[in-house]
Tab-separated table of C-alpha atoms in Angstrom:
chain	number	residue	atom	x	y	z
G	16	GLY	CA	-57.504	178.800	67.801
G	17	ASP	CA	-54.234	176.577	67.310
G	18	SER	CA	-52.036	175.335	70.054
G	19	VAL	CA	-49.295	172.825	71.139
G	20	ILE	CA	-50.157	170.763	74.658
G	21	GLN	CA	-47.681	169.108	76.360
G	22	MET	CA	-49.416	168.342	80.361
G	23	GLN	CA	-46.350	166.609	81.775
G	24	GLY	CA	-44.459	169.401	83.243
G	25	GLN	CA	-41.393	168.185	84.342
G	26	VAL	CA	-39.911	164.363	84.420
G	27	THR	CA	-37.551	162.424	86.331
G	28	LEU	CA	-35.464	159.285	85.688
G	29	SER	CA	-32.566	157.389	86.381
G	30	GLU	CA	-30.165	156.554	83.231
G	31	ASN	CA	-31.645	154.211	80.642
G	32	ASP	CA	-34.988	154.183	81.528
G	33	PHE	CA	-37.344	154.840	78.692
G	34	LEU	CA	-38.007	158.308	78.103
G	35	PHE	CA	-42.008	159.762	76.960
G	36	ILE	CA	-43.415	163.356	76.512
G	37	ASN	CA	-46.696	163.798	75.419
G	38	CYS	CA	-47.238	166.113	72.627
G	39	THR	CA	-50.464	167.278	71.587
G	40	TYR	CA	-51.321	169.360	69.031
G	41	SER	CA	-54.704	171.281	67.213
G	42	THR	CA	-54.826	173.065	64.401
G	43	THR	CA	-57.314	173.651	60.902
G	44	GLY	CA	-54.365	172.366	58.681
G	45	TYR	CA	-51.396	171.017	57.735
G	46	PRO	CA	-48.441	171.299	59.810
G	47	THR	CA	-44.648	170.601	60.695
G	48	LEU	CA	-44.026	169.508	63.597
G	49	PHE	CA	-40.863	170.371	66.299
G	50	TRP	CA	-38.774	168.694	69.084
G	51	TYR	CA	-36.597	171.253	69.890
G	52	VAL	CA	-34.005	171.124	73.906
G	53	GLN	CA	-32.700	173.684	75.574
G	54	TYR	CA	-30.075	172.826	77.429
G	55	SER	CA	-29.483	175.137	81.059
G	56	GLY	CA	-27.781	178.743	80.270
G	57	GLU	CA	-28.449	178.353	76.595
G	58	GLY	CA	-30.475	178.754	73.106
G	59	PRO	CA	-33.406	176.123	72.102
G	60	GLN	CA	-32.429	174.244	69.660
G	61	LEU	CA	-33.880	171.710	67.415
G	62	LEU	CA	-34.383	167.913	67.434
G	63	LEU	CA	-35.499	166.939	64.685
G	64	GLN	CA	-39.038	167.910	62.708
G	65	VAL	CA	-41.304	166.087	60.424
G	66	THR	CA	-43.060	167.581	57.290
G	67	THR	CA	-45.348	164.630	56.519
G	68	ALA	CA	-47.642	162.712	58.807
G	69	ASN	CA	-47.652	159.497	59.818
G	70	ASN	CA	-43.824	160.094	59.317
G	71	LYS	CA	-41.415	159.706	62.173
G	72	GLY	CA	-37.714	161.550	62.957
G	73	SER	CA	-35.023	160.580	64.957
G	74	SER	CA	-32.119	162.548	66.016
G	75	ARG	CA	-29.067	161.811	68.775
G	76	GLY	CA	-31.407	158.081	69.574
G	77	PHE	CA	-34.518	160.106	70.346
G	78	GLU	CA	-37.698	159.863	68.297
G	79	ALA	CA	-41.069	160.731	67.123
G	80	THR	CA	-44.244	160.210	65.251
G	81	TYR	CA	-46.537	163.016	63.380
G	82	ASP	CA	-49.679	160.722	64.085
G	83	LYS	CA	-51.922	162.770	62.320
G	84	GLY	CA	-55.382	160.563	64.059
G	85	THR	CA	-54.635	160.911	67.629
G	86	THR	CA	-52.516	165.044	66.448
G	87	SER	CA	-50.215	163.779	68.871
G	88	PHE	CA	-45.917	163.709	68.429
G	89	HIS	CA	-45.222	162.593	71.487
G	90	LEU	CA	-40.916	162.271	72.331
G	91	GLN	CA	-39.603	158.389	72.944
G	92	LYS	CA	-35.692	157.549	74.052
G	93	THR	CA	-34.937	154.097	74.906
G	94	SER	CA	-32.411	154.812	76.362
G	95	VAL	CA	-32.425	157.717	78.026
G	96	GLN	CA	-28.882	159.321	80.157
G	97	GLU	CA	-27.643	161.668	82.558
G	98	ILE	CA	-26.534	164.649	79.821
G	99	ASP	CA	-30.366	164.595	77.566
G	100	SER	CA	-31.185	167.003	81.539
G	101	ALA	CA	-33.160	169.306	79.645
G	102	VAL	CA	-36.812	171.443	78.839
G	103	TYR	CA	-37.756	169.784	76.002
G	104	TYR	CA	-40.767	171.808	73.279
G	105	CYS	CA	-42.946	170.347	71.113
G	106	ALA	CA	-43.817	173.010	68.608
G	107	MET	CA	-45.990	173.573	65.678
G	108	ARG	CA	-45.018	175.395	62.372
G	109	ASP	CA	-48.614	177.892	61.976
G	110	TRP	CA	-49.489	180.038	59.805
G	111	SER	CA	-51.486	182.511	61.941
G	112	SER	CA	-52.100	186.603	61.145
G	113	GLY	CA	-50.859	186.543	58.065
G	114	SER	CA	-47.344	184.663	58.693
G	115	TRP	CA	-45.812	182.129	59.837
G	116	GLN	CA	-45.072	181.124	63.172
G	117	LEU	CA	-43.702	178.995	65.349
G	118	ILE	CA	-46.137	178.113	68.103
G	119	PHE	CA	-44.148	176.029	71.197
G	120	GLY	CA	-45.248	173.939	74.118
G	121	SER	CA	-44.986	174.827	77.088
G	122	GLY	CA	-41.729	172.220	77.468
G	123	THR	CA	-41.243	169.001	79.619
G	124	GLN	CA	-38.430	169.504	82.208
G	125	LEU	CA	-36.381	166.655	81.765
G	126	THR	CA	-34.409	165.224	85.212
G	127	VAL	CA	-31.787	162.243	84.951
G	128	MET	CA	-30.708	160.752	87.765
G	129	PRO	CA	-27.400	158.965	87.296
S	4	ASN	CA	-22.835	176.063	70.152
S	5	SER	CA	-25.321	178.505	68.833
S	6	LYS	CA	-23.921	180.473	65.685
S	7	VAL	CA	-26.308	182.982	66.584
S	8	ILE	CA	-24.392	185.871	68.925
S	9	GLN	CA	-26.492	187.907	71.348
S	10	THR	CA	-25.227	190.387	73.690
S	11	PRO	CA	-25.066	191.126	76.280
S	12	ARG	CA	-25.854	187.501	78.649
S	13	TYR	CA	-27.217	189.810	80.939
S	14	LEU	CA	-28.907	193.025	81.206
S	15	VAL	CA	-30.161	194.679	84.484
S	16	LYS	CA	-32.384	197.687	84.314
S	17	GLY	CA	-33.883	199.214	86.428
S	18	GLN	CA	-38.217	200.818	86.317
S	19	GLY	CA	-37.970	202.960	83.562
S	20	GLN	CA	-34.471	202.446	81.703
S	21	LYS	CA	-33.688	201.596	79.017
S	22	ALA	CA	-31.953	197.901	77.487
S	23	LYS	CA	-31.154	197.634	74.084
S	24	MET	CA	-30.133	193.648	73.919
S	25	ARG	CA	-28.074	193.057	69.806
S	26	CYS	CA	-27.807	189.881	68.018
S	27	ILE	CA	-25.470	188.968	65.200
S	28	PRO	CA	-27.603	186.195	62.693
S	29	GLU	CA	-26.291	183.271	61.457
S	30	LYS	CA	-23.954	183.770	58.566
S	31	GLY	CA	-26.437	183.537	55.034
S	32	HIS	CA	-29.074	183.566	57.749
S	33	PRO	CA	-31.727	187.072	56.134
S	34	VAL	CA	-34.891	186.579	58.554
S	35	VAL	CA	-34.379	187.115	62.623
S	36	PHE	CA	-36.710	186.542	65.308
S	37	TRP	CA	-37.528	187.756	68.903
S	38	TYR	CA	-38.582	185.466	71.317
S	39	GLN	CA	-39.231	187.323	75.371
S	40	GLN	CA	-39.507	183.661	77.146
S	41	ASN	CA	-40.802	183.974	81.343
S	42	LYS	CA	-40.154	182.197	83.896
S	43	ASN	CA	-42.808	179.476	83.078
S	44	ASN	CA	-40.330	178.770	80.056
S	45	GLU	CA	-43.225	180.689	77.982
S	46	PHE	CA	-42.051	181.457	74.226
S	47	LYS	CA	-43.718	185.096	72.726
S	48	PHE	CA	-43.046	186.183	69.414
S	49	LEU	CA	-41.951	190.225	69.223
S	50	ILE	CA	-41.349	190.422	65.823
S	51	ASN	CA	-38.842	189.336	63.110
S	52	PHE	CA	-37.192	190.646	60.432
S	53	GLN	CA	-36.080	189.349	56.326
S	54	ASN	CA	-32.941	191.440	55.747
S	55	GLN	CA	-33.711	194.899	56.667
S	56	GLU	CA	-37.514	194.982	56.524
S	57	VAL	CA	-39.836	193.420	59.543
S	58	LEU	CA	-42.429	190.544	58.533
S	59	GLN	CA	-44.670	190.994	61.374
S	60	GLN	CA	-44.534	192.386	64.966
S	61	ILE	CA	-46.623	192.499	68.029
S	62	ASP	CA	-48.141	194.931	68.927
S	63	MET	CA	-46.053	194.967	72.899
S	64	THR	CA	-43.779	195.599	70.160
S	65	GLU	CA	-44.817	197.647	68.462
S	66	LYS	CA	-45.589	200.743	71.552
S	67	ARG	CA	-42.624	200.552	74.230
S	68	PHE	CA	-40.033	197.603	72.500
S	69	SER	CA	-38.873	198.989	69.198
S	70	ALA	CA	-35.700	196.412	66.640
S	71	GLU	CA	-33.981	197.243	64.091
S	72	CYS	CA	-32.127	194.724	61.754
S	73	PRO	CA	-29.226	197.663	59.369
S	74	SER	CA	-27.685	196.082	56.759
S	75	ASN	CA	-23.970	195.468	58.075
S	76	SER	CA	-24.591	195.941	61.708
S	77	PRO	CA	-26.208	193.602	64.618
S	78	CYS	CA	-29.496	193.641	64.763
S	79	SER	CA	-30.841	194.720	68.093
S	80	LEU	CA	-34.074	195.192	70.662
S	81	GLU	CA	-34.666	198.055	72.455
S	82	ILE	CA	-36.918	198.372	75.563
S	83	GLN	CA	-37.452	202.338	76.251
S	84	SER	CA	-38.480	202.504	79.227
S	85	SER	CA	-37.927	198.858	80.626
S	86	GLU	CA	-40.869	197.619	83.314
S	87	ALA	CA	-40.886	195.121	86.020
S	88	GLY	CA	-42.519	192.271	83.513
S	89	ASP	CA	-39.967	192.940	80.781
S	90	SER	CA	-37.787	190.815	82.844
S	91	ALA	CA	-37.539	187.430	80.975
S	92	LEU	CA	-34.741	186.015	78.842
S	93	TYR	CA	-34.810	187.430	74.853
S	94	LEU	CA	-33.834	184.819	72.506
S	95	CYS	CA	-32.329	186.119	69.291
S	96	ALA	CA	-33.008	182.970	66.066
S	97	SER	CA	-32.100	183.264	62.453
S	98	SER	CA	-32.940	180.913	59.519
S	99	LEU	CA	-33.297	180.528	56.378
S	100	THR	CA	-36.769	181.573	54.746
S	101	ALA	CA	-39.728	183.162	56.582
S	102	ASN	CA	-41.776	179.678	56.565
S	103	THR	CA	-39.030	177.101	58.005
S	104	GLY	CA	-40.526	176.607	61.967
S	105	GLN	CA	-36.090	175.492	61.903
S	106	LEU	CA	-34.909	178.540	63.714
S	107	TYR	CA	-31.560	178.521	64.796
S	108	PHE	CA	-31.129	180.506	68.076
S	109	GLY	CA	-28.452	181.935	70.173
S	110	GLU	CA	-27.859	182.074	74.134
S	111	GLY	CA	-30.124	184.780	75.245
S	112	SER	CA	-29.922	187.914	76.388
S	113	LYS	CA	-31.479	187.228	79.964
S	114	LEU	CA	-33.304	191.388	81.412
S	115	THR	CA	-34.062	191.603	85.219
S	116	VAL	CA	-35.468	194.843	85.916
S	117	LEU	CA	-35.463	195.581	89.119
């Protein structure tokens, strides 16, 4: 079935380190892909989305490229800050059981040390 | 800053008790979703509405869970007879259309069933 895979459960970095969070997806269609971020004690919020294959999305210094060839949508940031500590979810809009669904990955907890 | 308002933030119930959560969607958003997020950060879609009509709901929702989005009143999700496995964060989200992946989440209602 359709799915979103995030293999990294936890990532710990120091400030100014480079961030790379893996995300791969599986579907027979042409999905829209998203990254959501959830800070402690808050609900998830949309970070960025990409509708078209081979396009890049960017927001707040984060970027992700929709790579249809490798079915990936990895999240990157050149220089993380302590305030970026949060859980990051890759998500895919998918047609399932007669309606649109948003399928979330299992999340990657990012901890940035000062 | 969430514009989707969820109350209460925390609920503690005994097994078999009713648990009710409310949600005021973002102004102008006709579509409302309810998700359950467990302690492993996994999201489970429960139900969604467009205005007052149910678009889709999962089997679990059809049995012990009930939900509604009455006109001019907050939406609500109620668990008729709480079970330990229902302990989770219940997230309400709203959107402009049913086929978007751009959801605006509230901060959630954290239910603990003792």
